[in-house]
mmCIF file of C-alpha atoms in Angstrom:
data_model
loop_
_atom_site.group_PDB
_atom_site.id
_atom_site.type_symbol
_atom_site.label_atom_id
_atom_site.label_comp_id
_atom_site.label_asym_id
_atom_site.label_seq_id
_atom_site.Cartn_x
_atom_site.Cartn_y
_atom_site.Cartn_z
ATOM 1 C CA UNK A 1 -4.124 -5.043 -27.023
ATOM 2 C CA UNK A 2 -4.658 -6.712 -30.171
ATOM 3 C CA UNK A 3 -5.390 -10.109 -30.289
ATOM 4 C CA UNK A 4 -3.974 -10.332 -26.402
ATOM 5 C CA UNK A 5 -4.943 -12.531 -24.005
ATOM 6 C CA UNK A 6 -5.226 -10.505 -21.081
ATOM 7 C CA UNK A 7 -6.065 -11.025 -17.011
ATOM 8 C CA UNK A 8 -6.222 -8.374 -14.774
ATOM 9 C CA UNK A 9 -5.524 -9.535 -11.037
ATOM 10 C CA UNK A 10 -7.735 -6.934 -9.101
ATOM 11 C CA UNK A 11 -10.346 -6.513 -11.737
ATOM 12 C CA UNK A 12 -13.373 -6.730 -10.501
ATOM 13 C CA UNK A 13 -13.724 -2.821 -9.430
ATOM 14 C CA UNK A 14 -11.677 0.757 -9.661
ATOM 15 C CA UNK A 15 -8.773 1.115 -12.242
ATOM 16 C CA UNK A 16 -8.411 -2.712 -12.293
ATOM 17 C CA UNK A 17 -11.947 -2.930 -13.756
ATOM 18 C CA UNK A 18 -11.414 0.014 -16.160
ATOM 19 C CA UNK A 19 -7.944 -1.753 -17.408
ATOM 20 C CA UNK A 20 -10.299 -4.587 -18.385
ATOM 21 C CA UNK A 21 -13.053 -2.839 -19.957
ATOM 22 C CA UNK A 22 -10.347 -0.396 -22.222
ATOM 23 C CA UNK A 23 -8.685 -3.901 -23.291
ATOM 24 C CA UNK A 24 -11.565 -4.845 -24.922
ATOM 25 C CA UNK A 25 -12.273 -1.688 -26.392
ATOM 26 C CA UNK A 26 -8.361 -1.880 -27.712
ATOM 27 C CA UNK A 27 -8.843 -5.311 -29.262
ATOM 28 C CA UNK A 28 -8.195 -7.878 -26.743
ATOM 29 C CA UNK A 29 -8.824 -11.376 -27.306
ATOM 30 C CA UNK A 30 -10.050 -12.850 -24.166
ATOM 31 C CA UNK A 31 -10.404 -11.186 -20.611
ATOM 32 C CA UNK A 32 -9.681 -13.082 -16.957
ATOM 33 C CA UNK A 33 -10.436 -10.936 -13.971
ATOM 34 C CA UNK A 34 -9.054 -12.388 -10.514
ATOM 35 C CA UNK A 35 -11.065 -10.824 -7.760
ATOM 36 C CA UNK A 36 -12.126 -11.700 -3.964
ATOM 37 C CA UNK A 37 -15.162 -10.571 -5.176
ATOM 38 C CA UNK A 38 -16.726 -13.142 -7.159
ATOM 39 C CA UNK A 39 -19.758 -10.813 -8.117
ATOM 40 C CA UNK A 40 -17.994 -7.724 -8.841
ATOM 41 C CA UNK A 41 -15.296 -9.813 -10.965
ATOM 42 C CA UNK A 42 -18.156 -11.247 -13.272
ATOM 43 C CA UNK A 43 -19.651 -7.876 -13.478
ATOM 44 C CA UNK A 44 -16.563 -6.280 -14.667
ATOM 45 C CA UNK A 45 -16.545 -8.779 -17.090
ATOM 46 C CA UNK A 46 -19.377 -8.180 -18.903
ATOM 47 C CA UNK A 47 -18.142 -5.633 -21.826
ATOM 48 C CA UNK A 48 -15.872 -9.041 -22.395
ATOM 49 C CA UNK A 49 -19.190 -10.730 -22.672
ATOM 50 C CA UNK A 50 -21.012 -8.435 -24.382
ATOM 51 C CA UNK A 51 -18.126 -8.036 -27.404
ATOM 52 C CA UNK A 52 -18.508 -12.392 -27.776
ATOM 53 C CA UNK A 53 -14.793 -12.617 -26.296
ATOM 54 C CA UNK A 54 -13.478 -15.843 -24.139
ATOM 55 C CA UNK A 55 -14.187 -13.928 -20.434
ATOM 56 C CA UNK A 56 -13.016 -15.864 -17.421
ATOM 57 C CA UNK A 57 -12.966 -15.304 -13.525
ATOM 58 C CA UNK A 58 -11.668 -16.166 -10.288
ATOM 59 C CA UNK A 59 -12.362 -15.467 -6.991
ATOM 60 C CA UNK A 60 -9.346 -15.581 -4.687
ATOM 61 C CA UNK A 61 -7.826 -13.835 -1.442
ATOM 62 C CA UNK A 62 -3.915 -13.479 -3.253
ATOM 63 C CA UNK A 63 -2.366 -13.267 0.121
ATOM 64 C CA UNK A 64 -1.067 -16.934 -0.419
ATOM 65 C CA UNK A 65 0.486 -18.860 -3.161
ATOM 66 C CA UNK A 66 -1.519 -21.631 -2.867
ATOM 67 C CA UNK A 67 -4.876 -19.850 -3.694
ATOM 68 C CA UNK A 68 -3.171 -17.042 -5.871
ATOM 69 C CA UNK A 69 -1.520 -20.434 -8.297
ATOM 70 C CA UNK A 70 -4.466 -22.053 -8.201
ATOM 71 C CA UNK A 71 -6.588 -19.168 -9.013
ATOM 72 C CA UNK A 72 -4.665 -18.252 -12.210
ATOM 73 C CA UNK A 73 -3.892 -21.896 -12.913
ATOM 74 C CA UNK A 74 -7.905 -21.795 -13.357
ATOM 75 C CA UNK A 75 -8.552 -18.461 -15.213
ATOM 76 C CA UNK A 76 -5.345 -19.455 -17.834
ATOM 77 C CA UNK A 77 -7.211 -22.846 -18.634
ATOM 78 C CA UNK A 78 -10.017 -21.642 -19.207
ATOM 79 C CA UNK A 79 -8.722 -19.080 -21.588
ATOM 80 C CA UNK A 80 -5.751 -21.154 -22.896
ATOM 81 C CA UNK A 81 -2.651 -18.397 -22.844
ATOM 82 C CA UNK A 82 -2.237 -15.459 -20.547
ATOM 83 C CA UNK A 83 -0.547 -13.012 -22.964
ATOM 84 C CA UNK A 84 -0.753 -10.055 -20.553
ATOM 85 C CA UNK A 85 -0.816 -10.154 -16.635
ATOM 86 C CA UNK A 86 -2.249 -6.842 -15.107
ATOM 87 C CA UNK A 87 -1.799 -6.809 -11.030
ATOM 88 C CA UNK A 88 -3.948 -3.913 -9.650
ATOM 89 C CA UNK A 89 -4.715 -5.536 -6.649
ATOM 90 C CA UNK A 90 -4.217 -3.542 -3.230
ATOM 91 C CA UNK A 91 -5.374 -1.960 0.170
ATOM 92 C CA UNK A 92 -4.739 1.788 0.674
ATOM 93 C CA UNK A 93 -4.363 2.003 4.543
ATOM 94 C CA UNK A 94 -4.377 5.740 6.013
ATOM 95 C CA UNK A 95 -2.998 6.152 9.365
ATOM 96 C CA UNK A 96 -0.538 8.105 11.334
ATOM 97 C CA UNK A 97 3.066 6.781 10.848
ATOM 98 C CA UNK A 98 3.333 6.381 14.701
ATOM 99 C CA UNK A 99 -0.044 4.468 14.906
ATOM 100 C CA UNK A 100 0.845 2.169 12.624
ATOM 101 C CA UNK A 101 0.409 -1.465 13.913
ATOM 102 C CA UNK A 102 2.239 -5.202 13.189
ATOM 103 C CA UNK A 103 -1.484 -6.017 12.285
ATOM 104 C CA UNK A 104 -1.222 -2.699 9.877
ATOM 105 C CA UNK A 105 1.784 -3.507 8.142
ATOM 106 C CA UNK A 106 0.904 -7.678 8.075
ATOM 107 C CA UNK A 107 -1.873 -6.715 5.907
ATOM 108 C CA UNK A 108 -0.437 -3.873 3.946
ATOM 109 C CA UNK A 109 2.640 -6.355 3.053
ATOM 110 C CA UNK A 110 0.377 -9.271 2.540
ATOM 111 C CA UNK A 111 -1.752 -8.256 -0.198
ATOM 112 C CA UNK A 112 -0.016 -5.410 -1.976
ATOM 113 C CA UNK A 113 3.082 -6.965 -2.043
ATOM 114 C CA UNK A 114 3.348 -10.794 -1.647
ATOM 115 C CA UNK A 115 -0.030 -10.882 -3.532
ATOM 116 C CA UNK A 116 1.226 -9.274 -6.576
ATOM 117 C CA UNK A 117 4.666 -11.311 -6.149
ATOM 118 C CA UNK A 118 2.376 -14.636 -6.143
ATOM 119 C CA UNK A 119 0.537 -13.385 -8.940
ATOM 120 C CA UNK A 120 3.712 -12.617 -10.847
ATOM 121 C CA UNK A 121 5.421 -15.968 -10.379
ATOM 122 C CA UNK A 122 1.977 -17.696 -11.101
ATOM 123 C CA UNK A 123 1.626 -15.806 -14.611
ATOM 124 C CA UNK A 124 5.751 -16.782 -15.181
ATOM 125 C CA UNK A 125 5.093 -20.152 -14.831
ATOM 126 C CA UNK A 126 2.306 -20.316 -17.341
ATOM 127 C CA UNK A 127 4.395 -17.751 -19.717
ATOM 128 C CA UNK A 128 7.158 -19.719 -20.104
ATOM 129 C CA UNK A 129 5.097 -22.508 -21.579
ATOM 130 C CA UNK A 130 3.905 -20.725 -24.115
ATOM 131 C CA UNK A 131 4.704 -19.988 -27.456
ATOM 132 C CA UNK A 132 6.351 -16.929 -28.574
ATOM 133 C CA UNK A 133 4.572 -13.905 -30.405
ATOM 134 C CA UNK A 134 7.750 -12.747 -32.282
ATOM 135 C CA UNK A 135 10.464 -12.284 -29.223
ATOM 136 C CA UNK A 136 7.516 -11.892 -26.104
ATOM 137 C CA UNK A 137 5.899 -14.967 -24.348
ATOM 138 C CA UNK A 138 4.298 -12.673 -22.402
ATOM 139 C CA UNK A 139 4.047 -9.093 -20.034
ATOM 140 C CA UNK A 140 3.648 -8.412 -16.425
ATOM 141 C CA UNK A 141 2.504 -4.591 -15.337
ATOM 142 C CA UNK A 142 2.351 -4.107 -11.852
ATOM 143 C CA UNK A 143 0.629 -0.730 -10.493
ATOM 144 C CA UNK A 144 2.817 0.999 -8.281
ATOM 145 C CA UNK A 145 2.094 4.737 -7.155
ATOM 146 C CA UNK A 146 4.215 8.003 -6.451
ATOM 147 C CA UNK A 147 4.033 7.780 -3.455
ATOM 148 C CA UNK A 148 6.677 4.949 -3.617
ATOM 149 C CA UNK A 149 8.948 8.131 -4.564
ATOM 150 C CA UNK A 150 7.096 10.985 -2.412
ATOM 151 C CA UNK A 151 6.661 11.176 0.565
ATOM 152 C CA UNK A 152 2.768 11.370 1.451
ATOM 153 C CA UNK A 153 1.138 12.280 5.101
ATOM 154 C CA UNK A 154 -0.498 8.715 7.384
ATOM 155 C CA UNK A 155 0.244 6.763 4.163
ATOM 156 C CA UNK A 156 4.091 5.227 5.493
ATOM 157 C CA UNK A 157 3.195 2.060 5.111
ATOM 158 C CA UNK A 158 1.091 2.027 1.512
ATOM 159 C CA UNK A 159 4.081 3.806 0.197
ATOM 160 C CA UNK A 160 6.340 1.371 1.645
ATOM 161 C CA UNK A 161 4.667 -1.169 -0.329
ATOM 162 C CA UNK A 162 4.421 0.537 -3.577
ATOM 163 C CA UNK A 163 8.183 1.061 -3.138
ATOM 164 C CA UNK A 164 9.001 -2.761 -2.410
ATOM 165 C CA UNK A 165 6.464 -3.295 -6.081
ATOM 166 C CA UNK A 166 8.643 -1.491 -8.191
ATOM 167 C CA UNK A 167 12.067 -3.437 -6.666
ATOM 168 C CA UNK A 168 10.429 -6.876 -6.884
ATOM 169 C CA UNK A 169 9.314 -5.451 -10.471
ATOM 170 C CA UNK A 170 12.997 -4.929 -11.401
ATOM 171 C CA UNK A 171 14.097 -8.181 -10.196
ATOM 172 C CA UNK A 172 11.339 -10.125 -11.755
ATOM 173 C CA UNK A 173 12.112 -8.498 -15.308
ATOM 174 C CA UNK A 174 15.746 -8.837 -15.081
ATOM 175 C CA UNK A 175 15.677 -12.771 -14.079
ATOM 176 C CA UNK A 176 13.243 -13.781 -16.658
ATOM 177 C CA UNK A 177 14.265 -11.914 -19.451
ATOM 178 C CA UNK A 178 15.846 -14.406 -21.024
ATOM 179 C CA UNK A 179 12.419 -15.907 -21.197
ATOM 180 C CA UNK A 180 11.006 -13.432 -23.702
ATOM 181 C CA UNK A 181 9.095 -11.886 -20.337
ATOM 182 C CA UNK A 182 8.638 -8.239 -19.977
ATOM 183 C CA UNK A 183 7.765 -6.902 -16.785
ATOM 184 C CA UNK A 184 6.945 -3.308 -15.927
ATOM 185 C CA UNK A 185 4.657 -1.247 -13.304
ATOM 186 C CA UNK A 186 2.564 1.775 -13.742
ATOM 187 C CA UNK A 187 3.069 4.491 -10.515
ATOM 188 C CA UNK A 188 -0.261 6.796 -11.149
ATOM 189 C CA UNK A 189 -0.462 9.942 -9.076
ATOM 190 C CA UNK A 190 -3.770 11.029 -7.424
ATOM 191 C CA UNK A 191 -7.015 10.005 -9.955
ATOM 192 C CA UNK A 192 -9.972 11.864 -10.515
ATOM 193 C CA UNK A 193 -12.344 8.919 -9.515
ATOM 194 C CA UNK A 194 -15.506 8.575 -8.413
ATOM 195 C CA UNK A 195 -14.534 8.191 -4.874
ATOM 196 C CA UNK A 196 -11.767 11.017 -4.697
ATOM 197 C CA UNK A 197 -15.255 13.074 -6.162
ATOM 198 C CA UNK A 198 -17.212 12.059 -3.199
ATOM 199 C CA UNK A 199 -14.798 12.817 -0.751
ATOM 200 C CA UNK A 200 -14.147 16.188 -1.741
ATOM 201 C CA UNK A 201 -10.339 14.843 -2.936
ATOM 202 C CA UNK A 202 -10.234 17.177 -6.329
ATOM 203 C CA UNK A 203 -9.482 20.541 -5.487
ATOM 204 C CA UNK A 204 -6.367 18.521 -3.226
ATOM 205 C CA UNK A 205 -5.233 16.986 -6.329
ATOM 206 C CA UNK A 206 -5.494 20.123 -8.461
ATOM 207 C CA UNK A 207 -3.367 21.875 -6.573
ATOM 208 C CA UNK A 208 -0.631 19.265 -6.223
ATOM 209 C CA UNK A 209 -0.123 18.897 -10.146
ATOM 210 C CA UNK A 210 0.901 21.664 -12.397
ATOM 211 C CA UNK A 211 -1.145 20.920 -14.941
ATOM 212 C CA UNK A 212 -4.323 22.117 -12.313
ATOM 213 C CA UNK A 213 -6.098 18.853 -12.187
ATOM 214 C CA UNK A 214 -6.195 15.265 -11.174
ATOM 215 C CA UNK A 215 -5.532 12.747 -13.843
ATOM 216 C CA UNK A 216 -8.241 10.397 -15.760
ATOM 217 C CA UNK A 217 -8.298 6.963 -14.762
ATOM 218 C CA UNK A 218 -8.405 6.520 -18.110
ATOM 219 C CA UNK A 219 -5.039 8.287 -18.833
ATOM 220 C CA UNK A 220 -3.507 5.978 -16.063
ATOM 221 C CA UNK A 221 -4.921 3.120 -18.035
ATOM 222 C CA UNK A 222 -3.865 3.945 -21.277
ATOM 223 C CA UNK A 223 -0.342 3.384 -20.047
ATOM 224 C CA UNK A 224 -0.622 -0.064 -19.023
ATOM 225 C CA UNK A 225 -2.172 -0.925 -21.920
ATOM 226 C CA UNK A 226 1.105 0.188 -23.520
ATOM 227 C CA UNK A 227 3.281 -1.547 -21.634
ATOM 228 C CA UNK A 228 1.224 -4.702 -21.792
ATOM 229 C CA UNK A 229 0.308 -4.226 -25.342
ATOM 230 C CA UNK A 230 2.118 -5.205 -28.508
ATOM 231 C CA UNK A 231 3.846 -2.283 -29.334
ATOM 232 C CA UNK A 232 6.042 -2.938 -26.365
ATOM 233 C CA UNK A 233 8.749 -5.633 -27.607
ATOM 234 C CA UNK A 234 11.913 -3.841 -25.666
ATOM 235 C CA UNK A 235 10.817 -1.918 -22.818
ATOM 236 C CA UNK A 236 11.648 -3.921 -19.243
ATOM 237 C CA UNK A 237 12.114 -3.060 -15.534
ATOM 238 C CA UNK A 238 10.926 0.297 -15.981
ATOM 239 C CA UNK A 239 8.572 2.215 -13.888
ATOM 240 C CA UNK A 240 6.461 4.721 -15.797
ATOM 241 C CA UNK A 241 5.445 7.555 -13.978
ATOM 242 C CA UNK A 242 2.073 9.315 -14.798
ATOM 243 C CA UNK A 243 1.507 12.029 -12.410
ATOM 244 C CA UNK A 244 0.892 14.978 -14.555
ATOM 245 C CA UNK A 245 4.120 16.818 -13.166
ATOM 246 C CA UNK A 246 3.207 16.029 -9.532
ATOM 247 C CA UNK A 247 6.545 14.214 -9.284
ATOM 248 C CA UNK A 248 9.639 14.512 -11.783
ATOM 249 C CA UNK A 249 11.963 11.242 -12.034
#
């Protein structure tokens, strides 16, 4: 991430947070974190803070245009180009495919996918202003999942979503490429997190990958950072898999 100015759009906590902190780490230049939590998106901002780099945040609820524009609008001012847009923002519903509500799917739909397509045309519009580094204005990577491919018990309507990110991820990169925009998404498979540790989720995800275990956040990160790094110049409209042989595509 060298020299990148990069905002994370779900930052403040989980992988989103992680992205953030490993950006600096990789040689970012400035760090924006858009969060509806205000406190846990200035928290997550504080290896930014601590390394003397630009850090900006923004507390929003995505789920309209109005407050998602406005919110990156603020965070790209502040740190003057958005070289790299991260959207990790999402709600991971579990329930029975036949107990799944309108109320369900309104909120599902809301945040994990017109939030990140809000985000996406938000960090577009600022994108295109800017100046060129060699042929890129800028990169979009959208977190997706496998279970957008697989099909995954009281989790219909998550998947659903995750499926819909990786069209709307296509689309995006194929209209604006012409702007020197590359967009991609990231589909991890089940992470060994904290939470998946407290609820007993490992030996699950051992058994569903060949490899025996549940992957690092950190190895999910690392691929985002190389699709919204500088060594990616060419690479658009592709969804990169990372699920340790859980799913082969």
């Amino acid at each position: 991430m060298q020299g990148l100015s990069v905002v994370v759009v779900g930052g403040g906590a989980g992988l989103g947070a992680l992205i953030a902190e490993m950006a600096v780490r990789n040689g970012a230049a400035a760090i924006g974190i858009i969060d509806i939590n205000a406190a846990a998106a200035e928290a997550a901002l504080a290896p930014a803070r601590a390394a003397g780099l630009p850090a900006a945040f923004a507390a929003c609820d995505i789920r309209t245009a109005e407050a998602a524009h406005a919110a990156f609008a603020q965070v790209a001012e502040e740190l003057g180009r958005v070289d790299t847009l991260v959207n990790s923002a999402a709600i991971y519903p579990r329930k029975p495919i036949l107990e799944i509500t309108d109320a369900d799917w309104d909120a599902s739909n809301a945040i994990n996918v017109k939030g990140t397509y809000h985000m996406m045309v938000a960090g577009v519009r600022q994108m295109r202003q800017q100046d060129p580094k060699g042929h890129v204005r800028g990169r979009i990577v959208n977190i997706t999942s496998v279970d957008a491919f697989k099909a995954h018990p009281q989790n219909a309507h998550y998947a659903a979503t995750k499926a819909a990110v990786v069209s709307l991820t296509k689309s995006m990169a194929h209209e604006v490429a012409p702007d020197g925009i590359l967009v991609n998404s990231v589909a991890p498979a089940g992470m060994a997190t904290q939470k998946a540790k407290e609820l007993g989720f490992l030996g699950e995800l051992a058994k569903a990958s060949p490899l025996a275990r549940g992957g690092e956040p950190e190895e999910m990160a690392e691929w985002v950072l190389m699709a919204g790094g500088p060594k990616n110049t060419y690479m658009t409209g592709e969804n990169i898999i990372v699920s340790g042989g859980y799913i082969y595509a």
